[in-house]
């Protein structure tokens, strides 16, 4: 059974930082591409950051220079370090694992940026 469990969300003031984690089980983590997505109220889910199985990363323009995605294959975990947070970063953040056309999603973690 595949499970992706996100953690690390919460309430933070503008300019603050959070680190999200996504722990995977039930998959051969190292061969999966991993992504962080977010969905704000009334908006479509969008890709925030992606890391391939070989460590190649890419980011949405809106988060470049502020967010960093990384993975630890020994811990079956992908991270999203979020710095200089803005109110428009408020959303539910989801982790996705993808390989060979098979995608698996976590349940999401809420990030709220507000003073």
PDB file of C-alpha atoms in Angstrom:
ATOM      1  CA  UNK A   1       0.000   0.000   0.000  1.00  0.00           C
ATOM      2  CA  UNK A   2       1.425   3.332  -1.081  1.00  0.00           C
ATOM      3  CA  UNK A   3       1.385   6.151   1.443  1.00  0.00           C
ATOM      4  CA  UNK A   4       2.634   9.705   1.172  1.00  0.00           C
ATOM      5  CA  UNK A   5       2.402  11.656   4.423  1.00  0.00           C
ATOM      6  CA  UNK A   6       3.057  15.389   4.413  1.00  0.00           C
ATOM      7  CA  UNK A   7       3.974  17.364   7.500  1.00  0.00           C
ATOM      8  CA  UNK A   8       5.399  20.736   8.466  1.00  0.00           C
ATOM      9  CA  UNK A   9       2.590  23.041   7.462  1.00  0.00           C
ATOM     10  CA  UNK A  10       1.216  25.759   9.694  1.00  0.00           C
ATOM     11  CA  UNK A  11       0.706  29.461  10.214  1.00  0.00           C
ATOM     12  CA  UNK A  12       3.633  31.768   9.528  1.00  0.00           C
ATOM     13  CA  UNK A  13       4.059  35.509   9.183  1.00  0.00           C
ATOM     14  CA  UNK A  14       5.025  37.070   5.847  1.00  0.00           C
ATOM     15  CA  UNK A  15       8.764  36.805   5.340  1.00  0.00           C
ATOM     16  CA  UNK A  16       8.968  33.688   7.468  1.00  0.00           C
ATOM     17  CA  UNK A  17      10.044  30.156   6.625  1.00  0.00           C
ATOM     18  CA  UNK A  18       8.643  26.649   6.779  1.00  0.00           C
ATOM     19  CA  UNK A  19       9.986  23.260   5.792  1.00  0.00           C
ATOM     20  CA  UNK A  20       7.553  20.691   4.489  1.00  0.00           C
ATOM     21  CA  UNK A  21       8.319  16.986   4.544  1.00  0.00           C
ATOM     22  CA  UNK A  22       6.730  14.118   2.663  1.00  0.00           C
ATOM     23  CA  UNK A  23       7.497  10.629   3.874  1.00  0.00           C
ATOM     24  CA  UNK A  24       6.805   7.844   1.381  1.00  0.00           C
ATOM     25  CA  UNK A  25       6.178   4.157   1.955  1.00  0.00           C
ATOM     26  CA  UNK A  26       5.127   1.280  -0.263  1.00  0.00           C
ATOM     27  CA  UNK A  27       7.185   2.443  -3.254  1.00  0.00           C
ATOM     28  CA  UNK A  28      10.784   2.169  -4.413  1.00  0.00           C
ATOM     29  CA  UNK A  29      11.302   5.801  -3.544  1.00  0.00           C
ATOM     30  CA  UNK A  30      14.597   6.309  -5.368  1.00  0.00           C
ATOM     31  CA  UNK A  31      13.135   5.664  -8.820  1.00  0.00           C
ATOM     32  CA  UNK A  32      10.183   8.006  -8.402  1.00  0.00           C
ATOM     33  CA  UNK A  33      10.081  11.622  -9.456  1.00  0.00           C
ATOM     34  CA  UNK A  34       8.656  13.722  -6.650  1.00  0.00           C
ATOM     35  CA  UNK A  35       6.730  16.936  -6.772  1.00  0.00           C
ATOM     36  CA  UNK A  36       5.143  19.511  -4.522  1.00  0.00           C
ATOM     37  CA  UNK A  37       1.882  21.035  -5.651  1.00  0.00           C
ATOM     38  CA  UNK A  38      -0.429  23.535  -4.027  1.00  0.00           C
ATOM     39  CA  UNK A  39      -4.057  24.489  -4.252  1.00  0.00           C
ATOM     40  CA  UNK A  40      -5.453  27.749  -2.962  1.00  0.00           C
ATOM     41  CA  UNK A  41      -9.184  28.234  -2.362  1.00  0.00           C
ATOM     42  CA  UNK A  42     -11.013  28.698  -5.650  1.00  0.00           C
ATOM     43  CA  UNK A  43      -7.926  27.958  -7.715  1.00  0.00           C
ATOM     44  CA  UNK A  44      -6.590  24.975  -9.605  1.00  0.00           C
ATOM     45  CA  UNK A  45      -3.855  22.809  -8.207  1.00  0.00           C
ATOM     46  CA  UNK A  46      -0.483  23.965  -9.508  1.00  0.00           C
ATOM     47  CA  UNK A  47       3.031  22.589  -9.595  1.00  0.00           C
ATOM     48  CA  UNK A  48       5.377  24.308  -7.155  1.00  0.00           C
ATOM     49  CA  UNK A  49       8.571  22.278  -7.464  1.00  0.00           C
ATOM     50  CA  UNK A  50       9.717  18.997  -8.961  1.00  0.00           C
ATOM     51  CA  UNK A  51      12.736  16.772  -8.443  1.00  0.00           C
ATOM     52  CA  UNK A  52      13.595  13.860 -10.696  1.00  0.00           C
ATOM     53  CA  UNK A  53      14.953  10.523  -9.564  1.00  0.00           C
ATOM     54  CA  UNK A  54      18.426  11.785 -10.492  1.00  0.00           C
ATOM     55  CA  UNK A  55      18.038  15.045  -8.567  1.00  0.00           C
ATOM     56  CA  UNK A  56      17.224  17.476 -11.360  1.00  0.00           C
ATOM     57  CA  UNK A  57      14.959  20.217 -10.041  1.00  0.00           C
ATOM     58  CA  UNK A  58      12.598  22.752 -11.511  1.00  0.00           C
ATOM     59  CA  UNK A  59      10.346  25.377  -9.989  1.00  0.00           C
ATOM     60  CA  UNK A  60       7.343  27.501 -10.713  1.00  0.00           C
ATOM     61  CA  UNK A  61       8.394  31.039 -11.561  1.00  0.00           C
ATOM     62  CA  UNK A  62       6.483  32.350  -8.553  1.00  0.00           C
ATOM     63  CA  UNK A  63       8.720  30.480  -6.095  1.00  0.00           C
ATOM     64  CA  UNK A  64      12.121  30.524  -7.804  1.00  0.00           C
ATOM     65  CA  UNK A  65      14.801  31.804  -5.471  1.00  0.00           C
ATOM     66  CA  UNK A  66      12.582  31.327  -2.409  1.00  0.00           C
ATOM     67  CA  UNK A  67      11.749  27.604  -2.325  1.00  0.00           C
ATOM     68  CA  UNK A  68      14.097  24.630  -2.494  1.00  0.00           C
ATOM     69  CA  UNK A  69      13.083  21.031  -3.121  1.00  0.00           C
ATOM     70  CA  UNK A  70      15.350  18.200  -2.017  1.00  0.00           C
ATOM     71  CA  UNK A  71      15.153  14.481  -1.406  1.00  0.00           C
ATOM     72  CA  UNK A  72      16.756  11.975   0.925  1.00  0.00           C
ATOM     73  CA  UNK A  73      16.481   8.540  -0.633  1.00  0.00           C
ATOM     74  CA  UNK A  74      17.799   6.880   2.520  1.00  0.00           C
ATOM     75  CA  UNK A  75      14.811   8.284   4.426  1.00  0.00           C
ATOM     76  CA  UNK A  76      12.272   7.967   1.593  1.00  0.00           C
ATOM     77  CA  UNK A  77      11.504  11.637   2.136  1.00  0.00           C
ATOM     78  CA  UNK A  78      11.188  14.730  -0.024  1.00  0.00           C
ATOM     79  CA  UNK A  79      11.391  18.216   1.432  1.00  0.00           C
ATOM     80  CA  UNK A  80      10.306  21.689   0.457  1.00  0.00           C
ATOM     81  CA  UNK A  81      12.166  24.514   2.155  1.00  0.00           C
ATOM     82  CA  UNK A  82      10.093  27.665   1.839  1.00  0.00           C
ATOM     83  CA  UNK A  83      11.682  31.020   2.634  1.00  0.00           C
ATOM     84  CA  UNK A  84      10.485  34.609   2.279  1.00  0.00           C
ATOM     85  CA  UNK A  85       6.905  33.425   2.397  1.00  0.00           C
ATOM     86  CA  UNK A  86       4.178  35.671   1.033  1.00  0.00           C
ATOM     87  CA  UNK A  87       0.431  35.725   1.692  1.00  0.00           C
ATOM     88  CA  UNK A  88      -0.106  34.433  -1.846  1.00  0.00           C
ATOM     89  CA  UNK A  89       1.753  31.241  -0.883  1.00  0.00           C
ATOM     90  CA  UNK A  90      -1.218  30.320   1.312  1.00  0.00           C
ATOM     91  CA  UNK A  91      -2.598  27.003   0.097  1.00  0.00           C
ATOM     92  CA  UNK A  92      -2.854  23.318   0.803  1.00  0.00           C
ATOM     93  CA  UNK A  93       0.429  21.740  -0.259  1.00  0.00           C
ATOM     94  CA  UNK A  94       0.428  18.243  -1.699  1.00  0.00           C
ATOM     95  CA  UNK A  95       3.208  15.793  -2.362  1.00  0.00           C
ATOM     96  CA  UNK A  96       3.131  13.610  -5.487  1.00  0.00           C
ATOM     97  CA  UNK A  97       5.195  10.598  -6.482  1.00  0.00           C
ATOM     98  CA  UNK A  98       5.299   9.643 -10.144  1.00  0.00           C
ATOM     99  CA  UNK A  99       6.821   6.808 -12.153  1.00  0.00           C
ATOM    100  CA  UNK A 100       5.840   5.127 -15.394  1.00  0.00           C
ATOM    101  CA  UNK A 101       2.478   6.845 -15.597  1.00  0.00           C
ATOM    102  CA  UNK A 102       1.557   5.943 -12.047  1.00  0.00           C
ATOM    103  CA  UNK A 103       0.940   8.882  -9.739  1.00  0.00           C
ATOM    104  CA  UNK A 104       0.364   8.825  -6.001  1.00  0.00           C
ATOM    105  CA  UNK A 105      -0.734  11.759  -3.860  1.00  0.00           C
ATOM    106  CA  UNK A 106      -0.520  12.676  -0.219  1.00  0.00           C
ATOM    107  CA  UNK A 107      -3.390  14.087   1.800  1.00  0.00           C
ATOM    108  CA  UNK A 108      -2.009  17.618   1.888  1.00  0.00           C
ATOM    109  CA  UNK A 109      -0.827  20.033   4.557  1.00  0.00           C
ATOM    110  CA  UNK A 110      -2.130  23.555   5.078  1.00  0.00           C
ATOM    111  CA  UNK A 111       0.239  26.500   4.820  1.00  0.00           C
ATOM    112  CA  UNK A 112      -1.122  29.881   5.864  1.00  0.00           C
ATOM    113  CA  UNK A 113       0.941  33.035   5.509  1.00  0.00           C
ATOM    114  CA  UNK A 114      -0.635  35.875   7.441  1.00  0.00           C
ATOM    115  CA  UNK A 115       0.195  38.569   9.945  1.00  0.00           C
TER     116      UNK A 115
END
